[in-house]
């Protein structure tokens, strides 16, 4: 899908010590100047939304802590302010990953990463919200995690240097690769039966899906639009497409 770029607007924003950015935003081989504030790795992976959420330390102190091994002692002691639903409060990352994996949907999502697209993080966050079985990054290994709100910690995120590797995995695992793009020959997503074992393929912002990856997809589907814009943002398109699959195969949400 030929998407409207969001990079230009970001590039026009002046840099400041309060918003030092992330090295992952830069093209490979470029670095921030020494005058910029350097953030620790933990800070760089922190959510952009810093409103206080969650719960404080477990009431009653260590004597009252649950003995369930899924609970993390450091969270019981200090509180849990992470961006997780209430049923996962105080659980360790490993316990959350295992629980999500045990009931993950047989939907996978693939994203081409040709320019460290800022939308990839948002797509990963949506994939976590719908509990897809895996996310595949094609091309550059390093991707911009800012929009993911650290949800990538709870997902199976894989890297494929070339499209052929991803397509070989899909064929071997019995997944049908379906491209989501508004290019020539595309059919409407609305009303289209989607396979249960589905690999949804998305291109990068601006460039769309590359020829090699597109050639390996069985279908090309587009999202119906009613306004004047030619296309919608790739992260928004991914959310719409994943939800279309959920409506067909996901069943009721657990909460």
Coordinates of C-alpha atoms in Angstrom, one line a residue, residues 45-242:
X45 CA 12.7 1.3 25.8
X46 CA 10.3 3.1 28.0
X47 CA 6.7 3.8 26.9
X48 CA 6.0 7.2 25.4
X49 CA 2.8 7.4 27.5
X50 CA 4.0 8.1 31.0
X51 CA 0.7 8.5 32.8
X52 CA 0.8 6.5 36.1
X53 CA -1.1 3.2 35.8
X54 CA -1.1 -0.1 37.6
X55 CA -0.7 -0.9 41.3
X56 CA 1.6 -0.4 44.2
X57 CA 3.4 -2.9 46.3
X58 CA 1.4 -6.0 47.3
X59 CA -0.4 -5.2 50.6
X60 CA 0.8 -6.8 53.8
X61 CA 4.5 -7.1 52.9
X62 CA 6.5 -10.2 52.0
X63 CA 4.6 -12.4 54.5
X64 CA 1.4 -11.8 52.5
X65 CA 2.9 -12.5 49.0
X66 CA 1.3 -15.2 46.9
X67 CA 3.4 -18.3 46.4
X68 CA 2.4 -18.7 42.7
X69 CA 5.6 -18.8 40.7
X70 CA 4.2 -16.6 38.0
X71 CA 4.5 -13.6 40.3
X72 CA 7.7 -11.6 40.2
X73 CA 9.1 -10.8 43.7
X74 CA 10.5 -7.4 42.6
X75 CA 7.1 -6.4 41.3
X76 CA 5.4 -7.6 44.5
X77 CA 7.8 -5.5 46.5
X78 CA 7.9 -2.3 44.3
X79 CA 4.5 -2.4 42.6
X80 CA 3.6 -3.0 38.9
X81 CA 3.2 0.1 36.7
X82 CA 3.6 -1.7 33.4
X83 CA 1.2 -1.3 30.4
X84 CA -0.5 -4.7 31.0
X85 CA -4.1 -5.8 31.7
X86 CA -5.1 -6.4 35.3
X87 CA -5.0 -10.1 35.2
X88 CA -1.2 -9.9 34.5
X89 CA -0.4 -7.6 37.4
X90 CA 2.7 -8.7 39.3
X91 CA 3.4 -11.5 36.8
X92 CA 6.9 -11.8 35.4
X93 CA 7.6 -11.2 31.7
X94 CA 8.3 -14.9 31.2
X95 CA 5.0 -15.9 32.8
X96 CA 3.0 -13.4 30.6
X97 CA 4.8 -14.6 27.5
X98 CA 4.0 -18.2 28.3
X99 CA 0.4 -17.5 29.0
X100 CA -0.1 -15.5 25.8
X101 CA 1.6 -18.2 23.8
X102 CA -0.6 -20.9 25.2
X103 CA -3.7 -19.2 23.7
X104 CA -2.2 -17.2 20.8
X105 CA -4.2 -16.9 17.6
X106 CA -2.9 -18.7 14.5
X107 CA -2.3 -15.3 12.8
X108 CA 1.1 -14.1 12.0
X109 CA 2.1 -10.6 10.8
X110 CA 5.0 -9.7 8.6
X111 CA 6.4 -6.1 8.1
X112 CA 9.1 -5.0 5.6
X113 CA 11.7 -2.9 7.4
X114 CA 13.5 -0.9 4.7
X115 CA 13.9 2.4 6.5
X116 CA 13.3 1.8 10.2
X117 CA 9.7 2.8 9.8
X118 CA 8.2 4.4 12.9
X119 CA 5.0 2.5 12.2
X120 CA 6.5 -0.9 13.0
X121 CA 6.3 -0.4 16.7
X122 CA 2.6 0.5 16.5
X123 CA 2.0 -2.6 14.4
X124 CA 3.8 -4.7 17.0
X125 CA 1.6 -3.2 19.8
X126 CA -1.6 -4.0 17.8
X127 CA -0.3 -7.5 17.2
X128 CA 0.1 -7.9 21.0
X129 CA -3.4 -6.6 21.6
X130 CA -4.9 -9.2 19.3
X131 CA -2.4 -11.9 20.6
X132 CA -1.1 -13.0 17.3
X133 CA 1.3 -15.9 17.3
X134 CA 4.2 -14.1 15.8
X135 CA 5.6 -10.9 14.2
X136 CA 8.1 -11.1 11.4
X137 CA 10.5 -8.3 10.6
X138 CA 11.9 -8.5 7.0
X139 CA 15.0 -6.7 6.0
X140 CA 16.9 -4.7 8.5
X141 CA 17.2 -6.4 11.9
X142 CA 17.1 -3.2 13.9
X143 CA 13.6 -1.6 14.0
X144 CA 12.1 1.4 15.8
X145 CA 10.6 0.1 19.1
X146 CA 9.2 3.4 20.4
X147 CA 5.6 2.8 19.3
X148 CA 5.6 -0.8 20.6
X149 CA 5.2 0.4 24.3
X150 CA 7.5 -2.5 25.2
X151 CA 4.8 -5.0 24.0
X152 CA 7.5 -6.7 22.0
X153 CA 8.8 -8.3 25.2
X154 CA 5.6 -10.4 25.3
X155 CA 5.6 -11.5 21.6
X156 CA 7.5 -13.9 19.4
X157 CA 9.3 -11.4 17.1
X158 CA 11.4 -13.0 14.4
X159 CA 13.8 -11.5 11.8
X160 CA 14.2 -12.6 8.2
X161 CA 16.9 -10.9 6.1
X162 CA 15.2 -11.7 2.9
X163 CA 11.6 -12.3 1.8
X164 CA 12.4 -15.8 0.6
X165 CA 13.2 -16.9 4.1
X166 CA 9.9 -15.7 5.4
X167 CA 7.9 -17.3 2.5
X168 CA 9.7 -20.6 3.0
X169 CA 8.8 -20.6 6.7
X170 CA 5.1 -19.8 5.8
X171 CA 5.0 -22.7 3.3
X172 CA 6.5 -25.1 5.7
X173 CA 4.2 -24.1 8.5
X174 CA 1.1 -24.3 6.4
X175 CA 0.4 -20.5 6.4
X176 CA -1.2 -18.6 3.5
X177 CA 0.6 -15.3 2.9
X178 CA -1.9 -12.5 2.1
X179 CA -0.7 -9.0 1.1
X180 CA -2.6 -6.0 2.4
X181 CA -2.1 -3.2 -0.1
X182 CA -4.1 -1.0 -2.4
X183 CA -2.1 -1.8 -5.5
X184 CA -3.3 -2.9 -9.0
X185 CA -5.3 -6.1 -8.9
X186 CA -6.3 -5.8 -5.2
X187 CA -9.6 -7.0 -4.0
X188 CA -11.7 -5.6 -1.1
X189 CA -10.8 -7.0 2.3
X190 CA -14.3 -6.5 3.5
X191 CA -16.3 -9.7 3.0
X192 CA -13.2 -11.7 1.9
X193 CA -12.8 -15.1 3.7
X194 CA -9.5 -15.2 5.5
X195 CA -7.7 -18.4 6.3
X196 CA -7.3 -19.4 9.9
X197 CA -3.6 -20.0 9.4
X198 CA -2.9 -16.6 7.9
X199 CA 0.3 -14.6 7.4
X200 CA -0.6 -10.9 6.8
X201 CA 2.0 -9.0 4.9
X202 CA 2.5 -5.3 5.1
X203 CA 5.0 -3.0 3.4
X204 CA 6.9 -0.1 4.7
X205 CA 5.5 3.4 4.9
X206 CA 5.9 5.1 1.5
X207 CA 7.5 2.1 -0.4
X208 CA 4.7 -0.4 0.1
X209 CA 5.3 -4.1 -0.3
X210 CA 8.4 -5.0 -2.3
X211 CA 8.1 -7.1 -5.5
X212 CA 9.8 -10.2 -4.2
X213 CA 7.5 -10.4 -1.1
X214 CA 4.4 -9.5 -3.1
X215 CA 5.1 -12.2 -5.6
X216 CA 5.0 -14.8 -2.8
X217 CA 1.5 -13.8 -1.6
X218 CA -1.6 -15.7 -2.7
X219 CA -3.9 -12.7 -2.6
X220 CA -3.7 -8.9 -2.6
X221 CA -6.4 -7.3 -0.5
X222 CA -7.2 -3.6 0.1
X223 CA -9.2 -1.8 2.8
X224 CA -12.2 0.1 1.5
X225 CA -12.0 3.9 1.8
X226 CA -14.6 6.5 1.5
X227 CA -12.8 9.9 1.7
X228 CA -10.4 11.8 -0.6
X229 CA -7.1 10.4 0.6
X230 CA -5.5 7.7 -1.6
X231 CA -4.2 5.6 1.3
X232 CA -4.2 5.2 5.0
X233 CA -1.2 4.9 7.4
X234 CA 0.3 1.4 7.3
X235 CA -0.1 1.0 11.1
X236 CA -3.8 1.9 10.8
X237 CA -4.1 -0.5 7.9
X238 CA -2.5 -3.3 9.9
X239 CA -4.9 -2.7 12.8
X240 CA -7.9 -2.8 10.5
X241 CA -6.7 -6.0 8.7
X242 CA -5.9 -7.8 12.0

